Amino acid sequence: MSSNSFAYNEQSGGGEATELGQEATSTISPSGAFGLFSSDLKKNEDLKQMLESNKDSAKLDAMKRIVGMIAKGKNASELFPAVVKNVASKNIEIKKLVYVYLVRYAEEQQDLALLSISTFQRALKDPNQLIRASALRVLSSIRVPIIVPIMMLAIKEAAADLSPYVRKNAAHAIQKLYSLDPEQKEMLIEVIEKLLKDKSILVAGSVVMAFEEVCPDRIDLIHKNYRKLCNLLVDVEEWGQVVIIHMLTRYARTQFVSPWREDDGLEDNEKSFYDSDDEQKEKTDKRKKPYTMDPDHRLLIRNTKPLLQSRNAAVVMAVAQLYWHISPKSEAGIISKSLVRLLRSNREVQYIVLQNIATMSIQRKGMFEPYLKSFYVRSTDPTMIKTLKLEILTNLANEANISTLLREFQTYVKSQDKQFAAATIQTIGRCAANISEVTDTCLSGLVCLLSNRDEIVVAESVVVIKKLLQMQPAQHGEIIKHMAKLLDSITVPVARASILWLIGENCERVPKIAPDVLRKMAKSFTSEDDLVKLQILNLGAKLYLTNSKQTKLLTQYILNLGKYDQNYDIRDRTRFIRQLIVPNEKSGALSKYAKKIFLAQKPAPLLESPFKDRDHFQLGTLSHTLNAKAAGYLELSNWPEVAPDPSVRNVEVIDLAKEWTPAGKAKNENPTKKFYSESEEEEDSSDSSSDSGSESGSESGEEDEEGDSSEDSSEDSSSEPESESGRQSDTENRRVAKRNSKTKGKGDSKDEKKENEKSKTSDSSNAESSSVEESSSDSESESESESESESRKVTKEKEKKTKQDRNRLATDVSLLDLDDCEYWDASVLVPCLVVNPVSTPVALPTPALSPSLIADLEGLNLSTSSSVISVSTPVFVPMKTHVLLHRMSGKGLAAHYSFPRQPCIFGDKMVSVQITLNNTTDKKIENIHIREKKLPIGMQMHVFNPIESLEPEGSITVSMGIDFCDSTQTASFQLCTKDDCFSVNIQPPVGELLLPVAMSEKDFKKEQGMLTGMNETSATIIAAPQNFPPSVILQKVINVANAGVVPSGQDNIHRFAAKTVHSGSLMLVTVELKEGSTAQLIINTEKTVIGSVLLRELKPVLSQG
């Protein structure tokens, strides 16, 4: 029957899935030993049957029911094998639910989850971003150390994913991997550093959380991203806002000086009596030094202020603690209104907010005094909220409002909540202790409470009165007498003990009452509480010392009772007192001082707030709530005396952009003097970073737009802000020379205004570099003369043409990824060939260049002051050729190919290949061409133009360009003649996929330091010493790989640098000679596959003689 119903369910689309389970269970016979449990077993069998169905609808219904079971807290772990089978389902909805299930149970069922690891790895390449993210979540939920390398690779790939959602999950996985294997910390920090540069608001909060978990002490990772995080803060999700704000609070406390200095010394205006005039003058000068807030400090405070209006209580609380800890005291007052608003939330939120307000109100009462009535207790408040509000009201009490508060407290004392009423009495006592004007009033009110019917109220009043009387013992003998009479009616141990202590301390002021009290207490000694017994012993000792005639026998009787008491504390106290007050032969020297010991003047107790010591914890944290340091708590550091260097927060691309200018255009400037002073640059950078809003725009997209606009502007003479940098040019463009300078001057000024307005409104996603240059160009253009502006217009035309070239030069050092740009035309290729002015000239391709472009390119160079990594000319070009087509196979046509190690004229991502064709026959071969290219995915090929004919015994060399996508995969195609076609293929040696790079030793070490861990491969080479001279090592390495030589300051270390043609990834090779006949070969690169292949090729070459 169940099978029939199952078939029916499949036909109806799975809508009756729940009935299926009910119908199946109803058929179970309750016979046998399993009658009680068989229904649950059958339900799960039913789900298993649905999961094994061929219909997706049944599987989907089963997964929905299983996820529903998990949501209700039911155990669904036994369904794990059935669910795992569907992990490879093609239905995305099923796959999502399967991953939800696996995240929950992968840790419990590790062995079964490991069986599906290959499926998860395949899912990491899935086109759907949700599937890729879910697969990473499941993979990171399998807590097995053996798969740590797989998780590490998955996280690295996900961190570079195009989808911000996947990158967000990569940040979450970092924390899981770190908790599983803390030894992966260094490699995880590299991923965190990469993700911190991410400009997606989806990723920001997650990566900061990973930073806080893995390496919270690496403040240096935050420097370059500080302004970006401040500007993204408003747009990040609420959870991320809380995490980022807490992290930035800690950052600010380490990088900025205290803003509270401005408040110091304002009250101490009077001259000290003993100070000389000179000393007074020095103090005055110190106070007169004005405090100037760091612009980045102001940026953080300003950008967090709008979040006080957030609907999320945690965000408001985070901003409040930030203002409390890092803002000037005069500005912190704005948080009080937002915190009071949160008191309308649920009781849990109220509890946390009130705790933080209680801490704040101790130090700065003025912040919350205007909102005094907001802290009045409501009858519906739970006890924990009531006591917190009482605490705040006590902190806010002063001479002006105490009368109002005492009337409020009188109402609270009558509350049915006895715990709250007792807390109110304690509050009245604290107010009486803190405000001397109302001490007598409060004391008389508390005495009136002694006649209250409620025993708890009376007991609490006695305890508070005892504390108040300690402050003024001589004035209140009548109160003590009144309290002595209460001993007959009060039964609360603490209250009875307090009365006895008071009588004992003031036994000389009440000489008639005290012995009688001791007599009554001796009768009931055995039935009293331990706390009361101890005070009876103390009272007896004090009376023995002051009035031994009346109380000597009573005291001895009480000491005898205490000697045999069940409580060892009382027995110890009895022995101690007997030896101290009753002199005998064994008594020591202390018995002489018994009176001074027992009747010494006791200091009055300090009635302090329980929140007084919590201010050393960061507000809003669990540690502050518990008043104890919780696991994972990061303490706030003290303000530095001197602010660290603020330039560390400047993004490097700004300075590079200013330095990359054509050399011929800066002749009139002093090369050693910067155009702007350092202080102006810092102000500009801080202003631009604070006003630019969100920096989440794509920089590569921005560059493309600028490139398009530069082409348009060269036609209609409009100007771009980026090109207006005030540099004068000594060469004029022909097209510019033809135009009327007056007309252009007018049009240029108008277009400049339009362009500036346009940039203000629509260019919110620009990087900081463009905004800094824009602001500087605006201010400069106003102060320049007309002649300078005309020469600047000439400069603009040239800069517009070379802008794309200069951006291409920045591939290795800028923050932009230019891999998505189009292939260049042959006429634009020249900058890549003449980047390094020191290198030898390279033969230019045949296409002719316009004279104006040649004039521009002559002045193109890079400033030597900046650390630039540039492509250089090859050190060595091997003459080795490879057979493409043998003359026997090609029916007389022979073809060989070689790699000339020159930049390809057909595309900057292509490897240049030279093909030499030979006609070995005695006949002419016609129409030699290429067709039917069979290339792997992503690979591209630019073929040579068809050759009309090749004479007998003739030879011709042609060039091709192949984009191998940084792999050694084979490029297959057909080489055809007029009559025949021959299948051929080209497989590149790994060393030919590189371009040599010129860099300094310092830059090499810096880049090598960032390519460690899984990006580093090494091997030990054993060879004869004669194989290790510098010239031999240089020849062998350069013969295998197209790399540049890096100058080295050590004779035993040889360094080579290159970058891959396709992606521009650095390939760093180090040969370090060891003692004896061994050497260490180290290769650092992001392209780990190419690195390992290159290592395998270099190792035998360096080893052989």
PDB file of C-alpha atoms in Angstrom, residues 241-250 253 260 300 304 308 313-327 332 335 339 356 360 364 367 617-621 624 633-634 636 639:
ATOM      1  CA  GLN A 241      28.895  47.122  11.101  1.00  0.00           C
ATOM      2  CA  VAL A 242      29.141  45.935  14.714  1.00  0.00           C
ATOM      3  CA  VAL A 243      32.313  43.926  14.037  1.00  0.00           C
ATOM      4  CA  ILE A 244      34.009  46.706  12.059  1.00  0.00           C
ATOM      5  CA  ILE A 245      33.145  49.399  14.622  1.00  0.00           C
ATOM      6  CA  HIS A 246      34.602  47.366  17.481  1.00  0.00           C
ATOM      7  CA  MET A 247      37.763  46.710  15.481  1.00  0.00           C
ATOM      8  CA  LEU A 248      38.122  50.379  14.467  1.00  0.00           C
ATOM      9  CA  THR A 249      37.677  51.400  18.111  1.00  0.00           C
ATOM     10  CA  ARG A 250      40.708  49.317  19.045  1.00  0.00           C
ATOM     11  CA  ARG A 253      43.169  53.758  20.472  1.00  0.00           C
ATOM     12  CA  TRP A 260      40.561  64.195  26.043  1.00  0.00           C
ATOM     13  CA  LEU A 300      35.827  57.640  11.802  1.00  0.00           C
ATOM     14  CA  THR A 304      29.762  56.416  12.413  1.00  0.00           C
ATOM     15  CA  LEU A 308      23.097  56.106  15.771  1.00  0.00           C
ATOM     16  CA  ALA A 313      20.234  47.947  18.807  1.00  0.00           C
ATOM     17  CA  ALA A 314      23.645  46.277  18.530  1.00  0.00           C
ATOM     18  CA  VAL A 315      24.790  48.824  15.929  1.00  0.00           C
ATOM     19  CA  VAL A 316      23.639  51.748  18.086  1.00  0.00           C
ATOM     20  CA  MET A 317      25.392  50.231  21.100  1.00  0.00           C
ATOM     21  CA  ALA A 318      28.589  49.733  19.076  1.00  0.00           C
ATOM     22  CA  VAL A 319      28.595  53.369  17.927  1.00  0.00           C
ATOM     23  CA  ALA A 320      27.881  54.500  21.497  1.00  0.00           C
ATOM     24  CA  GLN A 321      30.893  52.627  22.866  1.00  0.00           C
ATOM     25  CA  LEU A 322      33.044  54.014  20.033  1.00  0.00           C
ATOM     26  CA  TYR A 323      32.055  57.596  20.922  1.00  0.00           C
ATOM     27  CA  TRP A 324      32.607  56.840  24.612  1.00  0.00           C
ATOM     28  CA  HIS A 325      36.101  55.456  24.076  1.00  0.00           C
ATOM     29  CA  ILE A 326      37.578  57.624  21.291  1.00  0.00           C
ATOM     30  CA  SER A 327      35.607  60.867  20.813  1.00  0.00           C
ATOM     31  CA  ALA A 332      30.069  62.088  23.444  1.00  0.00           C
ATOM     32  CA  ILE A 335      24.874  59.083  22.170  1.00  0.00           C
ATOM     33  CA  LEU A 339      20.648  54.902  24.043  1.00  0.00           C
ATOM     34  CA  ASN A 356      26.317  50.347  29.872  1.00  0.00           C
ATOM     35  CA  MET A 360      28.754  55.790  31.836  1.00  0.00           C
ATOM     36  CA  ARG A 364      29.742  61.656  33.228  1.00  0.00           C
ATOM     37  CA  MET A 367      25.071  63.091  29.701  1.00  0.00           C
ATOM     38  CA  PHE A 617      36.237  46.733  30.117  1.00  0.00           C
ATOM     39  CA  GLN A 618      35.161  47.897  26.679  1.00  0.00           C
ATOM     40  CA  LEU A 619      31.506  48.890  26.736  1.00  0.00           C
ATOM     41  CA  GLY A 620      29.067  46.613  24.951  1.00  0.00           C
ATOM     42  CA  THR A 621      31.214  43.495  25.380  1.00  0.00           C
ATOM     43  CA  HIS A 624      31.613  44.211  30.633  1.00  0.00           C
ATOM     44  CA  TYR A 633      38.203  39.536  24.868  1.00  0.00           C
ATOM     45  CA  LEU A 634      40.617  42.078  23.370  1.00  0.00           C
ATOM     46  CA  LEU A 636      41.595  48.480  24.678  1.00  0.00           C
ATOM     47  CA  TRP A 639      46.266  56.271  24.110  1.00  0.00           C
TER      48      TRP A 639
END
